[in-house]
mmCIF file of C-alpha atoms in Angstrom:
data_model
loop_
_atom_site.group_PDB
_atom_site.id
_atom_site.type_symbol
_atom_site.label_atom_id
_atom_site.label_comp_id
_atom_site.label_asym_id
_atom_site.label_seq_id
_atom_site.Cartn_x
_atom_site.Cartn_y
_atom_site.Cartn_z
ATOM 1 C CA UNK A 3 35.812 1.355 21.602
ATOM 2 C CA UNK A 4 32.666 2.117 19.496
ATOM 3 C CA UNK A 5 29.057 1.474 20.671
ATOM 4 C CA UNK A 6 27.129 -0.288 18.157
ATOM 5 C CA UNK A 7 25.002 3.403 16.891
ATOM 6 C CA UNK A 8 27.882 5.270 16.605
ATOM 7 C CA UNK A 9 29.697 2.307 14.673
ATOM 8 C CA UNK A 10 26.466 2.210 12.283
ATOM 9 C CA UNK A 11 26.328 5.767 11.889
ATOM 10 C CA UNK A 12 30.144 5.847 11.342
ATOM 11 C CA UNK A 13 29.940 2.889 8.283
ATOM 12 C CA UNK A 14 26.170 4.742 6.994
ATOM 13 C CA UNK A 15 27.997 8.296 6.400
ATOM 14 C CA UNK A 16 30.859 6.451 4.078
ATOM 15 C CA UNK A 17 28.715 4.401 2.101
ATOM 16 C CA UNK A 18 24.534 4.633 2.242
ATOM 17 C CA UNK A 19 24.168 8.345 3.474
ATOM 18 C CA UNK A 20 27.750 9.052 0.941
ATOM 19 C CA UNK A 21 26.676 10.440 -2.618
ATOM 20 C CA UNK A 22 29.471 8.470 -4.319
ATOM 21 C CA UNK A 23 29.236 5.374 -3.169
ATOM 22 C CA UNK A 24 24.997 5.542 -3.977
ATOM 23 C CA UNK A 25 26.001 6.909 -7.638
ATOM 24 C CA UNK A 26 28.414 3.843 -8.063
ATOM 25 C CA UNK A 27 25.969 1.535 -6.103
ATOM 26 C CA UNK A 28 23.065 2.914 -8.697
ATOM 27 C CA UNK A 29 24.926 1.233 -11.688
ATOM 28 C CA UNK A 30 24.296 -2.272 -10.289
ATOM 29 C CA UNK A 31 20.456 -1.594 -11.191
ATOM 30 C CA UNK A 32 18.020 -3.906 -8.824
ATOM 31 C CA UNK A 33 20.121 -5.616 -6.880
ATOM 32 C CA UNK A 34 21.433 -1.857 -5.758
ATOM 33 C CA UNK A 35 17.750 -1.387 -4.520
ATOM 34 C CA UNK A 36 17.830 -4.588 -2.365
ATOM 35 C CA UNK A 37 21.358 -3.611 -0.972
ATOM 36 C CA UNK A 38 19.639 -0.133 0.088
ATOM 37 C CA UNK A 39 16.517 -1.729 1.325
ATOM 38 C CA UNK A 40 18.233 -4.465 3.650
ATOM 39 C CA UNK A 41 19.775 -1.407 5.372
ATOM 40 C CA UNK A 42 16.902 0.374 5.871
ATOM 41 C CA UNK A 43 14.923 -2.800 7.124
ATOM 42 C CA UNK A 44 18.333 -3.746 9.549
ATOM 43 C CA UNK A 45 17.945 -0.554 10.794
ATOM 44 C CA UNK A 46 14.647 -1.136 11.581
ATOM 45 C CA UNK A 47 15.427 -4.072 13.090
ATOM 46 C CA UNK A 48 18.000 -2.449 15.123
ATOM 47 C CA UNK A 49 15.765 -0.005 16.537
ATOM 48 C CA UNK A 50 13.735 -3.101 17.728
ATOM 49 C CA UNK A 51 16.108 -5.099 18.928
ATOM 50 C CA UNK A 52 18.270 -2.439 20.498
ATOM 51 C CA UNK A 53 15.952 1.064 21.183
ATOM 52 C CA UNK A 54 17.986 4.098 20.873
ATOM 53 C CA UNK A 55 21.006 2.391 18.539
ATOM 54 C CA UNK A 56 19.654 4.213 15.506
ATOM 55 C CA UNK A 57 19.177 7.867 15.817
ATOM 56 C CA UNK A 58 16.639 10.394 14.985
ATOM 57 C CA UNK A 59 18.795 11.999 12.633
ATOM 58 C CA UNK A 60 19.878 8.680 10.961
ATOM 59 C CA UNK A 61 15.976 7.977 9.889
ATOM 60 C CA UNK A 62 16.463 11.489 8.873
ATOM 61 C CA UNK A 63 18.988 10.887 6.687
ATOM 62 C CA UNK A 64 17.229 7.633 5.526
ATOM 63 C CA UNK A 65 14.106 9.868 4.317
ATOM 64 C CA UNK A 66 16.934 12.581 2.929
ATOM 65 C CA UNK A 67 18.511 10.405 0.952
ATOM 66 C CA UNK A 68 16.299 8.078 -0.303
ATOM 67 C CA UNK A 69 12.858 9.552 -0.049
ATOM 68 C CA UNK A 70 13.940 13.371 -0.816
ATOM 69 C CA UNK A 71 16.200 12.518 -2.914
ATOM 70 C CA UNK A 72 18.966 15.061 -0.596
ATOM 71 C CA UNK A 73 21.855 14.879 -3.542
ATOM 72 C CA UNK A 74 19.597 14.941 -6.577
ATOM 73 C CA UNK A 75 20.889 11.423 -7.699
ATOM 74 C CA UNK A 76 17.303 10.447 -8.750
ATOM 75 C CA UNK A 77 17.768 8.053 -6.649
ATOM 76 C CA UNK A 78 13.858 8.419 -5.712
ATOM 77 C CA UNK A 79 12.954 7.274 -9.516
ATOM 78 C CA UNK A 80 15.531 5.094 -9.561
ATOM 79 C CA UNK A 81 14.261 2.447 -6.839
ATOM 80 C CA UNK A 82 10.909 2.677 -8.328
ATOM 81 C CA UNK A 83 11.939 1.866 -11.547
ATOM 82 C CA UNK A 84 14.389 -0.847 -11.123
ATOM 83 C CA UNK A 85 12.876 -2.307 -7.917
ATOM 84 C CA UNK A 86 9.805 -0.863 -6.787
ATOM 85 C CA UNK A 87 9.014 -4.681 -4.562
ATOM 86 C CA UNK A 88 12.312 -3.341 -2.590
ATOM 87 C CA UNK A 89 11.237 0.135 -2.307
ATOM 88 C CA UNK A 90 7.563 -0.747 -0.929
ATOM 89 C CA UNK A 91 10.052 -2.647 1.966
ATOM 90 C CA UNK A 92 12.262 -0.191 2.834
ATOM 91 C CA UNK A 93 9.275 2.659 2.738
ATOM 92 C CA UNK A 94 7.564 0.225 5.129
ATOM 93 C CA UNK A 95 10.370 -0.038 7.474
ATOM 94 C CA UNK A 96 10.433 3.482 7.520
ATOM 95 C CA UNK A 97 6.613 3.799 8.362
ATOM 96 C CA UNK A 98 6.917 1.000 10.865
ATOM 97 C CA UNK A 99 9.682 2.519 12.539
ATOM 98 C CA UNK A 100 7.536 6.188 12.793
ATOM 99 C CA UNK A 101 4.460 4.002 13.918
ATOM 100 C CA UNK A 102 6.496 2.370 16.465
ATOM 101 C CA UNK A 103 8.118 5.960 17.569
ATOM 102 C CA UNK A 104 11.524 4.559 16.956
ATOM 103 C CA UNK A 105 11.477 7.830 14.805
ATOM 104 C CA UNK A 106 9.527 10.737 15.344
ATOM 105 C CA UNK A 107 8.724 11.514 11.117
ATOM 106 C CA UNK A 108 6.631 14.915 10.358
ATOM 107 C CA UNK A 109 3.840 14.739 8.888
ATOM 108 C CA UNK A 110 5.398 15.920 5.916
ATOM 109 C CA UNK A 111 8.426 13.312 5.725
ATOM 110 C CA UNK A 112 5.120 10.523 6.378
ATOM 111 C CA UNK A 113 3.043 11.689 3.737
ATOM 112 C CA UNK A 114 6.077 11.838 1.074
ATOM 113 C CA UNK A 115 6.909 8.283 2.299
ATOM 114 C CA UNK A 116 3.302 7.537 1.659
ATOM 115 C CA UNK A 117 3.120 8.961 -1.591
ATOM 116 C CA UNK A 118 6.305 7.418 -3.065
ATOM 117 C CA UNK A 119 4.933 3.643 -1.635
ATOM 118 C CA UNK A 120 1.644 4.218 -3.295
ATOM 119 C CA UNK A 121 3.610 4.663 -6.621
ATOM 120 C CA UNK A 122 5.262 1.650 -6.156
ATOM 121 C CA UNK A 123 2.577 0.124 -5.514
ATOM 122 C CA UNK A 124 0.639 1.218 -8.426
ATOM 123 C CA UNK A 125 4.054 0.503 -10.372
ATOM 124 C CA UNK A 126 4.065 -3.489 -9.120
ATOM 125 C CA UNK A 127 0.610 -3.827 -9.497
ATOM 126 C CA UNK A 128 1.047 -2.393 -13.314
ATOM 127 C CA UNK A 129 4.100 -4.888 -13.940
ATOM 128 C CA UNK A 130 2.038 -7.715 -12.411
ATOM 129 C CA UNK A 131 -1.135 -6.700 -14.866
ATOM 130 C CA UNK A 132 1.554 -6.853 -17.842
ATOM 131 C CA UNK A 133 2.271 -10.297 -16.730
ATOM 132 C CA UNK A 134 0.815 -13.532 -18.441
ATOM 133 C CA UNK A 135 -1.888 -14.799 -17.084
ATOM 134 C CA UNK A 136 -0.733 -17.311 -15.209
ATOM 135 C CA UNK A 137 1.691 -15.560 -13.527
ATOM 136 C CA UNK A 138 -0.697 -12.668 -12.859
ATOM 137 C CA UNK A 139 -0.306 -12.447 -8.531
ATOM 138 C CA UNK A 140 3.088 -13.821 -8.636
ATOM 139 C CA UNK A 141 6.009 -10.750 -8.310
ATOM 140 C CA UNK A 142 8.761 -11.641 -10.268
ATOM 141 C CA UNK A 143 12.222 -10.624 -9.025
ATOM 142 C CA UNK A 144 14.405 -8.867 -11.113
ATOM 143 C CA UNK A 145 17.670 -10.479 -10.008
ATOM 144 C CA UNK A 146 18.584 -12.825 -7.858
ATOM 145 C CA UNK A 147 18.882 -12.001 -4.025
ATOM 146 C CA UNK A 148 21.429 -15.211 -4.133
ATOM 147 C CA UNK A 149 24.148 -13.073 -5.760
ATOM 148 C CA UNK A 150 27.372 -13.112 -3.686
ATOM 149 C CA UNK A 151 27.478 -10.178 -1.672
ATOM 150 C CA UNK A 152 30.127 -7.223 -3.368
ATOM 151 C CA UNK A 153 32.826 -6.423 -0.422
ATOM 152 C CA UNK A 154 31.035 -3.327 0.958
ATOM 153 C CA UNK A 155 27.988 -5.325 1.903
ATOM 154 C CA UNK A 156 30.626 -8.036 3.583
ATOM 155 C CA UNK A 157 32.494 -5.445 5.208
ATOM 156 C CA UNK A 158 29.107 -3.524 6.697
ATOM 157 C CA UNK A 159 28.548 -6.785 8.141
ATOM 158 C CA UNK A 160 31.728 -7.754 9.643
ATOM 159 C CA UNK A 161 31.829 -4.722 11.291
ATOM 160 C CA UNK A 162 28.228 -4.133 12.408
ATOM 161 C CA UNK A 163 29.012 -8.462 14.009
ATOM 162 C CA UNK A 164 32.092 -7.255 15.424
ATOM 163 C CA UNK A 165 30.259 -4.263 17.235
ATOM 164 C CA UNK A 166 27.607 -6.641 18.612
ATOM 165 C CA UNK A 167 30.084 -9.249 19.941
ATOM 166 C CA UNK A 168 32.230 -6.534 21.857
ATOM 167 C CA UNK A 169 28.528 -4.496 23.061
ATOM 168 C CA UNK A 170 27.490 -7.680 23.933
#
């Protein structure tokens, strides 16, 4: 039987850390940029709830993939254009989870984590600036988080449930 990291780590190489399944995840636009975010921030929550279930090399990864841009997907450019509301989250889950030391981040993985949430930043405060006035303060989603969830997201679930009911 599985413990719950090794299960997360197992379902993260074949679809969030896997440069395939973020290429074809990529063509869903913003709501691709929640689904990556929500792992980031469960993972974060993980660490909380469970200290030691996600790894030092998984936040690694996290930064790798999504920060450094490891497979040269542009996937980097990509959150901040579609969704940069989701990308401030899941750069503060990573920053929470250094702060915390549920991940011991250089200081040159934190600064480049810094940087690319000050873009996105700047980028939602832009958007919001192009807004009427009325609206100005109000962050408009892009898409609905209400969508039903494709059978990836269902499946990372089911199985991330099923290893908490038998750890448990």
């Amino acid at each position: 039987m599985q413990e719950l990291g090794e299960a997360i780590g197992v379902e993260s190489r074949t679809t969030v850390f896997n440069p395939a399944y973020i290429r074809e995840k990529m063509k869903g636009g913003a709501s691709a940029v929640t689904a990556f975010t929500e792992v980031v921030e469960n993972s974060y929550g993980w660490s909380v709830t469970r200290q030691g279930t996600i790894s030092q090399e998984m936040w690694d990864e996290f930064f790798a993939v999504y920060v450094d841009d490891k497979y040269a997907l542009g996937v980097d450019e990509f959150m901040k254009d579609q969704n940069p509301a989701a990308l401030v989250s899941m750069t503060s889950s990573m920053l929470k989870a250094a702060d915390r030391g549920f991940w011991q981040a250089t200081d040159r993985q934190r600064h480049a984590i810094e940087q690319l949430q000050e873009q996105a930043e700047r980028d939602l405060a832009a958007e919001n600036a192009a807004q009427p006035q009325d609206q100005q303060g109000v962050v408009l989603q892009r898409e609905s988080l209400t969508q039903p969830a494709d059978t990836v997201t269902t499946l990372v679930s089911t199985v991330v449930v099923i290893a908490v009911v038998v750890a448990a």
